[in-house]
Short mmCIF file of C-alpha atoms in Angstrom, two decimals:
data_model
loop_
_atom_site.label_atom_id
_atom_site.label_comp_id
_atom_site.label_asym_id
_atom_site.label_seq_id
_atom_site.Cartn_x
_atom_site.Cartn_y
_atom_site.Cartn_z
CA UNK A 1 -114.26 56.45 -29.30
CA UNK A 2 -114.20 59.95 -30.10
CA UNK A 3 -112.34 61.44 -27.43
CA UNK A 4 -109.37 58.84 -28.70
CA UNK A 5 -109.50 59.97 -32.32
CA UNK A 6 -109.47 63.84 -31.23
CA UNK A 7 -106.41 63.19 -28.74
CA UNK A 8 -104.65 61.17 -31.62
CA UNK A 9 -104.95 64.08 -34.13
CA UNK A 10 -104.80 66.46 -31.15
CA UNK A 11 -101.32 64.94 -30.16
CA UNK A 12 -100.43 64.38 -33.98
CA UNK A 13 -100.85 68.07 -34.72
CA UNK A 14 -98.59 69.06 -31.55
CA UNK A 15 -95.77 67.01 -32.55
CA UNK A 16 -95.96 68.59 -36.25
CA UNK A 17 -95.85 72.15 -34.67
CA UNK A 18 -93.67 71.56 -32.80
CA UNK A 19 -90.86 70.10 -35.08
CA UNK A 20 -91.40 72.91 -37.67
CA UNK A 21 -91.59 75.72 -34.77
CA UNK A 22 -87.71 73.49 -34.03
CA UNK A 23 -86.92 73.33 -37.60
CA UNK A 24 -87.69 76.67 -39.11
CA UNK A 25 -86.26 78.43 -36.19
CA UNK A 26 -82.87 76.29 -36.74
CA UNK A 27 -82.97 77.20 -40.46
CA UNK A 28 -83.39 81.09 -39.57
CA UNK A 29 -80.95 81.57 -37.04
CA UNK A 30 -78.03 79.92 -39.47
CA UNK A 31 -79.53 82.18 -42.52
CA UNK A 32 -79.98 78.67 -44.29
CA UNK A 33 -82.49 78.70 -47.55
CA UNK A 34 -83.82 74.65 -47.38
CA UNK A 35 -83.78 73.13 -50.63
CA UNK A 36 -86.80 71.03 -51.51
CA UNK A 37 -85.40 67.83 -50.85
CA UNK A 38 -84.89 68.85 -46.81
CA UNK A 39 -88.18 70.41 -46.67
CA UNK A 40 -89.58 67.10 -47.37
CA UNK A 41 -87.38 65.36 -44.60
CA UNK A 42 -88.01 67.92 -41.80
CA UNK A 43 -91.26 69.22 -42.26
CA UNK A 44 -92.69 65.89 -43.82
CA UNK A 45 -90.67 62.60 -42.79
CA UNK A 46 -89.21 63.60 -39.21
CA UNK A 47 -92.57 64.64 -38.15
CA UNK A 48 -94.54 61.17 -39.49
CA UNK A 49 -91.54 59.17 -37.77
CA UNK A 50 -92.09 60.57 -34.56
CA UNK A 51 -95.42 60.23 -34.63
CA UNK A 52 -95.07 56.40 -36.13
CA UNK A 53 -92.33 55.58 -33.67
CA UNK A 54 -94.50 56.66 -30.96
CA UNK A 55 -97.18 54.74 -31.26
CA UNK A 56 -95.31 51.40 -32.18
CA UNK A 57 -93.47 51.72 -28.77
CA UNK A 58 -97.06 52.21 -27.48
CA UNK A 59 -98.24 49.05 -28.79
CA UNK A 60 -95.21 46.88 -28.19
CA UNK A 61 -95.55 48.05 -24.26
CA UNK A 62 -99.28 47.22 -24.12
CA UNK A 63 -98.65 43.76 -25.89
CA UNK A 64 -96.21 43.21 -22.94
CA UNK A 65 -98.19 44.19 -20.55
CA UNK A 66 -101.18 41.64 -21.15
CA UNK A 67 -101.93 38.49 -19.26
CA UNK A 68 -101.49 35.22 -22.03
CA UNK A 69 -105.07 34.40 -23.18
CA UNK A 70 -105.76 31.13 -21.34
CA UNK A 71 -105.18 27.58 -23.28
CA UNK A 72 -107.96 24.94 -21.62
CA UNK A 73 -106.20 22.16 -20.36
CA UNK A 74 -108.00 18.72 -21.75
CA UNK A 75 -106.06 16.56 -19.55
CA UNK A 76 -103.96 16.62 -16.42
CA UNK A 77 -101.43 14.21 -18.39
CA UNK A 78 -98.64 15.86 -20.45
CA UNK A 79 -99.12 15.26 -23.69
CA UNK A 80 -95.38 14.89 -25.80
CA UNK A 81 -95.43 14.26 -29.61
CA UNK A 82 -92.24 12.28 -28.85
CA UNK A 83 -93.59 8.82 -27.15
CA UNK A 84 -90.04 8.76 -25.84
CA UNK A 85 -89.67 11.71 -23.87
CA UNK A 86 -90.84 10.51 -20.64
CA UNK A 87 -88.12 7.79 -20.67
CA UNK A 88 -85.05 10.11 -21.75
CA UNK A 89 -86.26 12.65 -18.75
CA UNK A 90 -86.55 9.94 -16.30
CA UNK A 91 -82.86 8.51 -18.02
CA UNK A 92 -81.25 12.03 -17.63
CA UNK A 93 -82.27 12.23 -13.91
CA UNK A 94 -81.53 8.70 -12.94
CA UNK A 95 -77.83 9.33 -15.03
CA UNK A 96 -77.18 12.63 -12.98
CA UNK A 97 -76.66 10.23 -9.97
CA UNK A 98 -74.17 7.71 -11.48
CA UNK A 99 -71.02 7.83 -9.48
CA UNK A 100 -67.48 6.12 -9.38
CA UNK A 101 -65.59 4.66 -6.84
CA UNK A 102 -61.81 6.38 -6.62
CA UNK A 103 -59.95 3.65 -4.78
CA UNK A 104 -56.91 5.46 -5.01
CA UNK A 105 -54.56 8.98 -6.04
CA UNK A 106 -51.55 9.84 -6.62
CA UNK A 107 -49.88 13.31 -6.74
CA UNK A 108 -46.80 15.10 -6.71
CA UNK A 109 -46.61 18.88 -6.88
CA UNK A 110 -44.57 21.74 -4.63
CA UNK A 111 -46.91 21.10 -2.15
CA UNK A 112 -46.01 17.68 -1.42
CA UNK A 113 -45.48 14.23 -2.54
CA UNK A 114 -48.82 12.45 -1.05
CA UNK A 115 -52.00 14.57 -0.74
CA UNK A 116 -51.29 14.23 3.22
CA UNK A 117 -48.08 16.18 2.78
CA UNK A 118 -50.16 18.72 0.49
CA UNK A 119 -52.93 19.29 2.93
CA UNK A 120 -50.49 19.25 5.96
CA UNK A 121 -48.96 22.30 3.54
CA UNK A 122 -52.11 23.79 3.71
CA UNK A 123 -52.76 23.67 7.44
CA UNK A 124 -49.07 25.34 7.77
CA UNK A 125 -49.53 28.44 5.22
CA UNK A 126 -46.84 27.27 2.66
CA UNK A 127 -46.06 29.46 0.02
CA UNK A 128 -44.48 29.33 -2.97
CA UNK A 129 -41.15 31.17 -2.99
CA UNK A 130 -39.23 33.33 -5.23
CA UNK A 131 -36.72 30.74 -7.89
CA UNK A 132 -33.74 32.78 -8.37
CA UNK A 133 -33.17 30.73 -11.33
CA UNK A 134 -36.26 32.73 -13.19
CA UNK A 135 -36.14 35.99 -13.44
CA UNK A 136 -38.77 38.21 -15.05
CA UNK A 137 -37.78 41.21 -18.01
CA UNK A 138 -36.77 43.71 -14.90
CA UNK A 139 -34.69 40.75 -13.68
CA UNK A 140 -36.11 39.98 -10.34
CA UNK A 141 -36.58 36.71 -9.39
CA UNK A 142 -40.14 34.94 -10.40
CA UNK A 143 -42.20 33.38 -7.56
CA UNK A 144 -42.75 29.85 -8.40
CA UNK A 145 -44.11 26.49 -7.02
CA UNK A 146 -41.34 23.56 -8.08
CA UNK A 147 -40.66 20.25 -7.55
CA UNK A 148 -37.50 19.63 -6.50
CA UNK A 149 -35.26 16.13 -7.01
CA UNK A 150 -36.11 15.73 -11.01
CA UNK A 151 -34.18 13.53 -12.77
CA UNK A 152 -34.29 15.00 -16.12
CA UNK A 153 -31.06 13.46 -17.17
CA UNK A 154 -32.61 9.74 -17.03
CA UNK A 155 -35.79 11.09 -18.55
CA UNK A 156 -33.82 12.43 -21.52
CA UNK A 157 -31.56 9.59 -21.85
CA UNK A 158 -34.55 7.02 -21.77
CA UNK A 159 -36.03 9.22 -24.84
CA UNK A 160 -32.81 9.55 -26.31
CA UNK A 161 -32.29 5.35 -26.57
CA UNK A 162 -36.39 4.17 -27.07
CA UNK A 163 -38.35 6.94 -28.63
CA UNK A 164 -35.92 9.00 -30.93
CA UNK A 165 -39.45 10.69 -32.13
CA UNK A 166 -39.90 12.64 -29.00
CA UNK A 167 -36.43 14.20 -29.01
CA UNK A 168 -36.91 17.31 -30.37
CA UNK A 169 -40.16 17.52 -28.72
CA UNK A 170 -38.62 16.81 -25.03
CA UNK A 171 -35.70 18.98 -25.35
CA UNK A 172 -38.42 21.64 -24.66
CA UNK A 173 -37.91 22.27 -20.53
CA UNK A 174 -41.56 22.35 -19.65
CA UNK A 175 -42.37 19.18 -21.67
CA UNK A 176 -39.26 17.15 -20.19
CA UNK A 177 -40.27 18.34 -16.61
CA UNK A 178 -44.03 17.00 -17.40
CA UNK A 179 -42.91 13.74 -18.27
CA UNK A 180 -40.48 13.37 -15.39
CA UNK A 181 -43.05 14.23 -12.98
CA UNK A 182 -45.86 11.98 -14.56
CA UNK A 183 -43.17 9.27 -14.75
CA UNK A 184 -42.75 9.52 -11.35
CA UNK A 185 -46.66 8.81 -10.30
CA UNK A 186 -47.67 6.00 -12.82
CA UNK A 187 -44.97 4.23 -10.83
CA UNK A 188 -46.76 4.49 -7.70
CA UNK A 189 -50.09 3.89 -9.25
CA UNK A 190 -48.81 0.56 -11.35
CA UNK A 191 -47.32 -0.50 -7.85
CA UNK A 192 -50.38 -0.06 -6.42
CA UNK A 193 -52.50 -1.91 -8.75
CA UNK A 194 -49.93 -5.06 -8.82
CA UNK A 195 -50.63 -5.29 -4.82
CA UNK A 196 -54.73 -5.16 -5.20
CA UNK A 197 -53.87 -7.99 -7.74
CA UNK A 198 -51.10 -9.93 -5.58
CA UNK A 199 -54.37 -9.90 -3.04
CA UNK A 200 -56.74 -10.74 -5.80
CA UNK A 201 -55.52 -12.61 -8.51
CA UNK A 202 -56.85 -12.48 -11.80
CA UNK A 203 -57.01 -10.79 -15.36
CA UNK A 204 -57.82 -7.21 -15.17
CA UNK A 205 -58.39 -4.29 -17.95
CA UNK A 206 -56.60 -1.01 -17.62
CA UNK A 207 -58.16 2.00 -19.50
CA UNK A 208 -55.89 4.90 -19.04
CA UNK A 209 -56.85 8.34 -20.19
CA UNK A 210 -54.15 11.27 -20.22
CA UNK A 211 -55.01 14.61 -20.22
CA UNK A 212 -52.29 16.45 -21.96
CA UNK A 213 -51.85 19.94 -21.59
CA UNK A 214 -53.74 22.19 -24.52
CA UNK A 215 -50.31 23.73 -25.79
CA UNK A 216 -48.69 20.57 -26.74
CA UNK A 217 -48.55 19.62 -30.52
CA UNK A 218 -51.02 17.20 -31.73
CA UNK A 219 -48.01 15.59 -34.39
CA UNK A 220 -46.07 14.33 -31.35
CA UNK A 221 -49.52 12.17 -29.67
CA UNK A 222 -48.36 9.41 -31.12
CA UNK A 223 -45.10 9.29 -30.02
CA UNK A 224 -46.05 10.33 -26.90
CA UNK A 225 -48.92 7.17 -26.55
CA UNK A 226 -45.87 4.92 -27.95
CA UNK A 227 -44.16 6.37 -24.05
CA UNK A 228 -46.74 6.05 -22.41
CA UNK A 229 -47.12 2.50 -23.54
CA UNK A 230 -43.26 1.49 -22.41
CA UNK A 231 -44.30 2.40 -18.86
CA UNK A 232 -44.38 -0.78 -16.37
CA UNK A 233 -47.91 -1.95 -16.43
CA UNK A 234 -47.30 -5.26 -14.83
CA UNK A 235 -49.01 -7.01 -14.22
CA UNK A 236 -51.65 -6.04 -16.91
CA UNK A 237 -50.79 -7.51 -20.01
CA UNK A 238 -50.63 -5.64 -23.26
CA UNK A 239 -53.79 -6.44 -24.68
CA UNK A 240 -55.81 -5.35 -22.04
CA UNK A 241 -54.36 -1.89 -21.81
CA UNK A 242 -56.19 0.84 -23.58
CA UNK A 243 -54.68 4.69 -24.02
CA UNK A 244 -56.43 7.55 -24.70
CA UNK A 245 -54.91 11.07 -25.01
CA UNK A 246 -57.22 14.05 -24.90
CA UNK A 247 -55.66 17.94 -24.64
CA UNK A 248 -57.87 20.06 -21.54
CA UNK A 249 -56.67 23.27 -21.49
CA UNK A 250 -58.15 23.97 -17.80
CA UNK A 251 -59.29 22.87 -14.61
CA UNK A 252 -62.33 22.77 -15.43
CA UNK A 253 -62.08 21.22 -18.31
CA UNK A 254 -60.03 18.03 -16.94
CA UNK A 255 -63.28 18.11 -14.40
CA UNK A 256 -65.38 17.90 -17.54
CA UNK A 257 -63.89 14.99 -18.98
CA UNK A 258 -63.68 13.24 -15.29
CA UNK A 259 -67.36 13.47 -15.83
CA UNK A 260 -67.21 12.48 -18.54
CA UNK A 261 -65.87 9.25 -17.68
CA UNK A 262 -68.24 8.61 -15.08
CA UNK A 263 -70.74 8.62 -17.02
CA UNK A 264 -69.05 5.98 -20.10
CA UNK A 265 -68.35 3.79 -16.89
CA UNK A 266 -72.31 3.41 -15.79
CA UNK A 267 -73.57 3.55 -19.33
CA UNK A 268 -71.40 0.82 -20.25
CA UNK A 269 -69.75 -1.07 -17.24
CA UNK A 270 -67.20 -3.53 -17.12
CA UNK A 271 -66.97 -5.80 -14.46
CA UNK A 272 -62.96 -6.22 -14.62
CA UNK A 273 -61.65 -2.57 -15.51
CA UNK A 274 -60.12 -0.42 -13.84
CA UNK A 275 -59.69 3.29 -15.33
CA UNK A 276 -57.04 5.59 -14.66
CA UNK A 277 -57.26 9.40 -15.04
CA UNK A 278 -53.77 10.74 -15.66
CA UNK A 279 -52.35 14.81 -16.11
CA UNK A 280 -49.06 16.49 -15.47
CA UNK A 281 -48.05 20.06 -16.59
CA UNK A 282 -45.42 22.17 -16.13
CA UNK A 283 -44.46 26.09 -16.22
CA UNK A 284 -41.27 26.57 -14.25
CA UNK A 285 -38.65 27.11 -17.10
CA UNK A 286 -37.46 30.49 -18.63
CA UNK A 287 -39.62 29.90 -21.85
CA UNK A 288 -42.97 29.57 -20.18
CA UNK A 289 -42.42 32.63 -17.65
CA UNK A 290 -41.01 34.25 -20.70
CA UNK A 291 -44.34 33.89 -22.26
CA UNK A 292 -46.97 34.46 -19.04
CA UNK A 293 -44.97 37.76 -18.85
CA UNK A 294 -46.09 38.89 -22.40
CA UNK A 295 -50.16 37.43 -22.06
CA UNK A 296 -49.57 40.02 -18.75
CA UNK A 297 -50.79 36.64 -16.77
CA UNK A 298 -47.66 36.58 -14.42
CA UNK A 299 -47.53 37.51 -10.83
CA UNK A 300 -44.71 39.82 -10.27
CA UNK A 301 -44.23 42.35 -7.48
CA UNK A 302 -45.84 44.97 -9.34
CA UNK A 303 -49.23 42.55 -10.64
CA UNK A 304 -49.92 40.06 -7.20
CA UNK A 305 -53.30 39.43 -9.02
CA UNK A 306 -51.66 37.05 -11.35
CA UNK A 307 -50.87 33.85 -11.66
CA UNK A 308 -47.70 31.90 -10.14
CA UNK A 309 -46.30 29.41 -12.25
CA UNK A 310 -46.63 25.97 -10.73
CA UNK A 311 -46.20 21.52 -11.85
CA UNK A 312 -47.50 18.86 -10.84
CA UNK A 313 -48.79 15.63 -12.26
CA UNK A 314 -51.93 13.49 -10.96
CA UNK A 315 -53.29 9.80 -11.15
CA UNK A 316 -56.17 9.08 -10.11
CA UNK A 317 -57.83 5.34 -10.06
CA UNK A 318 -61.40 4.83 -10.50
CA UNK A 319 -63.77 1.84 -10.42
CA UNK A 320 -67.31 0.44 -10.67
CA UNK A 321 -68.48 -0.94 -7.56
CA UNK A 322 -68.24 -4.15 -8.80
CA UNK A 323 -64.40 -4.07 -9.73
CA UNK A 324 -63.79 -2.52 -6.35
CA UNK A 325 -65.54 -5.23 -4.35
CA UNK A 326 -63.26 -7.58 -6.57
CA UNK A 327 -60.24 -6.02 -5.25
CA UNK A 328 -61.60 -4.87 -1.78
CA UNK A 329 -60.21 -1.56 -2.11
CA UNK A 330 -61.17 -0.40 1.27
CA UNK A 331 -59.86 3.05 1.30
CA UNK A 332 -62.14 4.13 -1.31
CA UNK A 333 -64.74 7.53 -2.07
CA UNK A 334 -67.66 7.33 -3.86
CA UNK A 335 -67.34 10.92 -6.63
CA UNK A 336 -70.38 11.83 -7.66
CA UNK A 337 -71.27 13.52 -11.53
CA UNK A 338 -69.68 16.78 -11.69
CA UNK A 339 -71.70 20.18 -11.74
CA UNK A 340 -69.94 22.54 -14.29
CA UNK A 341 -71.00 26.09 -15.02
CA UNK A 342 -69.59 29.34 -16.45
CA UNK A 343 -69.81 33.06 -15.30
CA UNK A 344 -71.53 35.31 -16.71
CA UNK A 345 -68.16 37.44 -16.81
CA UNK A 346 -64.39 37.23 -15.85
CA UNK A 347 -64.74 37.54 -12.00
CA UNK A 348 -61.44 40.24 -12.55
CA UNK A 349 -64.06 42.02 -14.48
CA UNK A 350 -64.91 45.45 -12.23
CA UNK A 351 -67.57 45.43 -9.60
CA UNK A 352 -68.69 43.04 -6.66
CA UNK A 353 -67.65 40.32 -6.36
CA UNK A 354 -70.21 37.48 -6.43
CA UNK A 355 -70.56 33.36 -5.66
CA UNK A 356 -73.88 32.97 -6.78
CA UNK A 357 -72.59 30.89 -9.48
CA UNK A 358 -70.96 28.35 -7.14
CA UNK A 359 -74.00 28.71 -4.63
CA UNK A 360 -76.09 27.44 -7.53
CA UNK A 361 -74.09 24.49 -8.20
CA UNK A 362 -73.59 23.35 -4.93
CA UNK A 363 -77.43 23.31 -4.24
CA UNK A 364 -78.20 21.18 -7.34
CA UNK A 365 -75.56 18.82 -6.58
CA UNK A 366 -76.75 18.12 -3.08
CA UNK A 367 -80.23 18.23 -4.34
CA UNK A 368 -79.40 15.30 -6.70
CA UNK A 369 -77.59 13.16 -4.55
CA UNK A 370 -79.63 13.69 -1.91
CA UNK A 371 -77.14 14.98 1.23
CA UNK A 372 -78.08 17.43 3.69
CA UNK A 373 -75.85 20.56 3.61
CA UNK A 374 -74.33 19.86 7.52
CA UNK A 375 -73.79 16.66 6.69
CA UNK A 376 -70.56 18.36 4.14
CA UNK A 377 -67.94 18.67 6.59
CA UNK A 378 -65.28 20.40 4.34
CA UNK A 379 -64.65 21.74 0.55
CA UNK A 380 -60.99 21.70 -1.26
CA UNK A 381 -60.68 23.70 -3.97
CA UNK A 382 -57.75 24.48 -6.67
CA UNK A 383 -58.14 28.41 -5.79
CA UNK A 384 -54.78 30.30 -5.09
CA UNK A 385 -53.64 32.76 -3.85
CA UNK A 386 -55.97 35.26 -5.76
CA UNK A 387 -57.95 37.23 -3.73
CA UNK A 388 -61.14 37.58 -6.05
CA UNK A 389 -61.28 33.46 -6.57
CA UNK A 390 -60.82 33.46 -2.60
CA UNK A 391 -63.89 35.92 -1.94
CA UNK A 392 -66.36 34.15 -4.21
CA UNK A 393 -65.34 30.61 -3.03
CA UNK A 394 -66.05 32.08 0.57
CA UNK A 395 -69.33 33.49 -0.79
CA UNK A 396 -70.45 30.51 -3.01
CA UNK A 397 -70.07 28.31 0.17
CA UNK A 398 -70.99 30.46 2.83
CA UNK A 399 -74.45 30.75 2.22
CA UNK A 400 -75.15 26.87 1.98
CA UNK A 401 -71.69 26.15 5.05
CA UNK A 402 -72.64 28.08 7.48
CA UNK A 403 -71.17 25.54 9.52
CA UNK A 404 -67.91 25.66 8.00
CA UNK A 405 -64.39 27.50 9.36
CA UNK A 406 -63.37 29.59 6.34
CA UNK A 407 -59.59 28.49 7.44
CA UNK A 408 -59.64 24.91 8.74
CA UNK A 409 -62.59 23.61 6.22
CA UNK A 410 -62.28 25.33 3.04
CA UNK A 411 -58.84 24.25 1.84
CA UNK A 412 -57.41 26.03 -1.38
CA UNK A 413 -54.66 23.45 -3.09
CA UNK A 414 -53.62 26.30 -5.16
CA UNK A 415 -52.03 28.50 -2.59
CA UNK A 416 -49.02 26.02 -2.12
CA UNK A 417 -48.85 24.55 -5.82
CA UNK A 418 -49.41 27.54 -7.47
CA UNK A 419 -51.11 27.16 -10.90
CA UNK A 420 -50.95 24.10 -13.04
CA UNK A 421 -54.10 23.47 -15.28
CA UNK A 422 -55.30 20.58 -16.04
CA UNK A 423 -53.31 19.15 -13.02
CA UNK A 424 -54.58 21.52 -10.67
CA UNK A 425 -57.81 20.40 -10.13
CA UNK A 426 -57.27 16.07 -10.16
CA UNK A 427 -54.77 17.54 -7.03
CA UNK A 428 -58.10 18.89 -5.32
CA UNK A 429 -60.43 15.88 -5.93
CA UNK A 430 -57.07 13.60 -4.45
CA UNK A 431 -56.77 15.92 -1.70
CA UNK A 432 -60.94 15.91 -0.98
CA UNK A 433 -60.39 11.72 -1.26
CA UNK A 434 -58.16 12.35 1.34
CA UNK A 435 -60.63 14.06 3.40
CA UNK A 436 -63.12 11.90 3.15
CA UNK A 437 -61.24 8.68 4.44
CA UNK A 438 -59.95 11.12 7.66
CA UNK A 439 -63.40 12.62 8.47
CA UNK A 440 -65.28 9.78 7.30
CA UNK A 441 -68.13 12.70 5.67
CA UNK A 442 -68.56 13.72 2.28
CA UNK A 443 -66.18 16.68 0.97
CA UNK A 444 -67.09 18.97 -1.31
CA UNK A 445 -64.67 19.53 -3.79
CA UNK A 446 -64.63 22.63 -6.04
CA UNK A 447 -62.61 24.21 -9.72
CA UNK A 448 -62.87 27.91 -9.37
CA UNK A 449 -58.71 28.60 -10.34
CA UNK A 450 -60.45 29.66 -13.86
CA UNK A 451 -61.43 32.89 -14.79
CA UNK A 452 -64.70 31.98 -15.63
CA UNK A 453 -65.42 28.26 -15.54
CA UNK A 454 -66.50 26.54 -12.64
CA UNK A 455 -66.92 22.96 -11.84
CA UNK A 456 -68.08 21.12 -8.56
CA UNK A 457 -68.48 17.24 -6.93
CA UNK A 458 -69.20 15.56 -4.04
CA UNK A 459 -66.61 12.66 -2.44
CA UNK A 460 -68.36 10.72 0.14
CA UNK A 461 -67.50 7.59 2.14
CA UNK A 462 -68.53 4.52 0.88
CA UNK A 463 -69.28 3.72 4.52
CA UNK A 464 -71.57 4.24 6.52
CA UNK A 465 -73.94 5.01 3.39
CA UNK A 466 -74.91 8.26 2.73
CA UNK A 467 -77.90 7.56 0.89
CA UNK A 468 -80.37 4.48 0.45
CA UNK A 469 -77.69 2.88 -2.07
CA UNK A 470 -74.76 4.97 -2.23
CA UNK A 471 -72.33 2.14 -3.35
CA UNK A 472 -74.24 0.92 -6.25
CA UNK A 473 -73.23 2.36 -9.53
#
């Protein structure tokens, strides 16, 4: 006890010595007479808060350093204040396997028409070329990833005649281009759904949900629902159509609200509906590259770590197990919840380059559903042609794929349709659908076009099962 109090005041004494030796030397070698005030400060104050600091940092460390004094454990059952806390964790885990059958997808981007056509555009290392009718401010052409054969006159004239509302809104190029190209895919997805029915007679509900793009104006939602509504649904009838229109202003996000509706679906099923998850998007007019250019977001000859301006639109058509056995949709995937997560930091931020992000959401997701990792027999992503996105896909997957051929198994959508968000990644999940039905194995399929946010799910074959009840939702 006494050797700690004399090396206490021993040490205390140093440290005042020492700062006045420090001080007074200061003050003599600038001449400087100390007024009372600073006498008090240096000699006084700056020596106690040393000494103070000190010895709180001591005890902070120590207080760290212990072990946690033991708590005797009474029982070896949990004890919860909340009687109900059991049931919601056993809930949550038995929700994070609820899945939905996608009996169907339809796409059209520069890629391709079908997702066939987009992953045959894959397989052949189509790019997107430079559109001499965009030029950036030095006046070179832009690179961009179009759909060609538009027919934005009818579009425009159809708006002109039925929804006067939307005129000023349409007479926008990327908006008009949107509509044209989601036109064009509810009319293979309504087709679709009359021939289940032709099979299958019968009254069937039709929830559609449209993702619009974040930039478009909330005032013209309306209108735009009122469109949406003139489309030909046949044979649904009126009253059993229901449209929803929610902005996602990424990939990710339109991933989020896919989960989203997974989830509704189990929570609340309905034996007769059938949902449809819609998105289209477009960037390939003067005003949009106008305005990548200035957010310094556009790939030009001089930034190839950029994005290139792409469209598209999506449909995809989901079901409970029940309304697919109704319809015998046989060329149906099972999607599992999605995984979403978000980095830690932009991954154009400096330094390595890392996919421990996507590593960790893989691994959960085959955790919870219960799939062996060699039983994955590819992964499609909506990555481009960015080479950071490209080296932590590679990463993220390698470590859990070992089995897989960086070329022929990880397939990135984005390197033929450019980018395209929300569209971009509904293309990837129709493309992993795709998969599926050719390799008859689930596909992983993966967001990582984002900066930051990252989403992943799992499309497997309805059959042969994949797990003890794969089909039951």
């Amino acid at each position: 006890m006494q050797s700690t109090v004399f090396k206490v005041l021993g040490g205390s004494l140093l440290t005042v010595a020492i700062v006045w030796a420090l001080v007074l030397a200061w003050w003599q070698s600038n001449d400087h007479q100390p007024e009372r005030l600073e006498l008090i400060l240096y000699l006084g104050a700056l020596p106690l808060a040393l000494i103070g600091g000190y010895w709180l940092l001591r005890g902070f460390i120590e207080h760290l350093a212990n072990d946690p004094k033991g708590v005797p454990v009474t029982s070896t059952l949990h004890v919860d204040d909340d009687p109900l806390a059991g049931r919601h964790a056993k809930t949550a885990a038995a929700e994070r396997r609820f899945a939905l059958h996608l009996i169907d997808a339809f796409v059209t981007s520069a890629g391709g028409k079908s997702a066939d056509e987009i992953l045959a555009a894959i397989a052949s290392g189509k790019r997107p070329e430079p559109n001499s009718r965009l030029v950036d401010r030095d006046g070179f052409p832009v690179f961009a990833a179009q759909v060609g054969e538009l027919d934005l006159a009818a579009m425009m004239d159809e708006v002109l005649e039925n929804h006067v509302g939307l005129t000023r809104f349409v007479e926008q190029s990327d908006v008009l281009r949107a509509l044209a190209l989601l036109d064009a895919v509810l009319e293979q997805a309504c087709a679709s759904i009359a021939t289940l029915l032709e099979r299958h007679p019968g009254r069937i509900g039709l929830q559609v949900i449209w993702l619009i793009p974040a930039g478009w104006e909330r005032a013209n939602f309306p209108e735009l629902r009122a469109w949406l509504r003139t489309r030909d649904w046949a044979p649904v009838a009126e009253a059993d159509l229901d449209i929803s229109l929610i902005p996602a202003v990424s990939d990710a996000e339109a991933m989020r609200q896919l989960d989203e509706v997974i989830l509704e679906a189990n929570r609340n099923p309905a034996d007769n509906d059938l949902i449809m998850l819609a998105a289209a998007a477009s960037a390939v007019d003067p005003q949009s590259i106008e305005s990548w250019e200035a957010g310094n977001i556009l790939f030009t000859a001089r930034h190839q770590d950029r994005l290139i301006p792409g469209e598209g639109a999506a449909v995809l058509l989901l079901a409970t197990e029940k309304t697919r056995e109704r319809l015998d949709a046989t060329d149906s995937a099972i999607i599992s919840r999605v995984s979403l997560g978000i980095r830690d930091k932009s991954v154009h931020a400096a330094g390595r380059i890392g996919g421990s992000l996507i590593e960790q959401l893989v691994t959960g997701l085959l955790d919870i559903r219960g799939i062996a990792a060699s039983k994955v027999m590819a992964a499609v992503s909506d990555v481009d042609h960015r080479a950071r996105h490209l080296t932590e896909m590679l990463e993220g997957l390698g470590a859990t794929f070992p089995h897989f051929d960086p070329i022929e198994d990880c397939l990135p959508t984005g390197t033929v349709n450019g980018a395209l968000a929300p569209v971009g990644s509904l293309i990837a999940l129709a493309c992993a659908r795709e998969k599926v039905l050719a390799v008859d194995a689930p596909v992983l399929c993966l967001s990582n076009q984002h900066d930051r946010e990252r989403a992943v799910l799992l499309a497997m074959p309805c059959s042969p099962p994949v797990d003890p009840e794969p089909c039951s939702i």
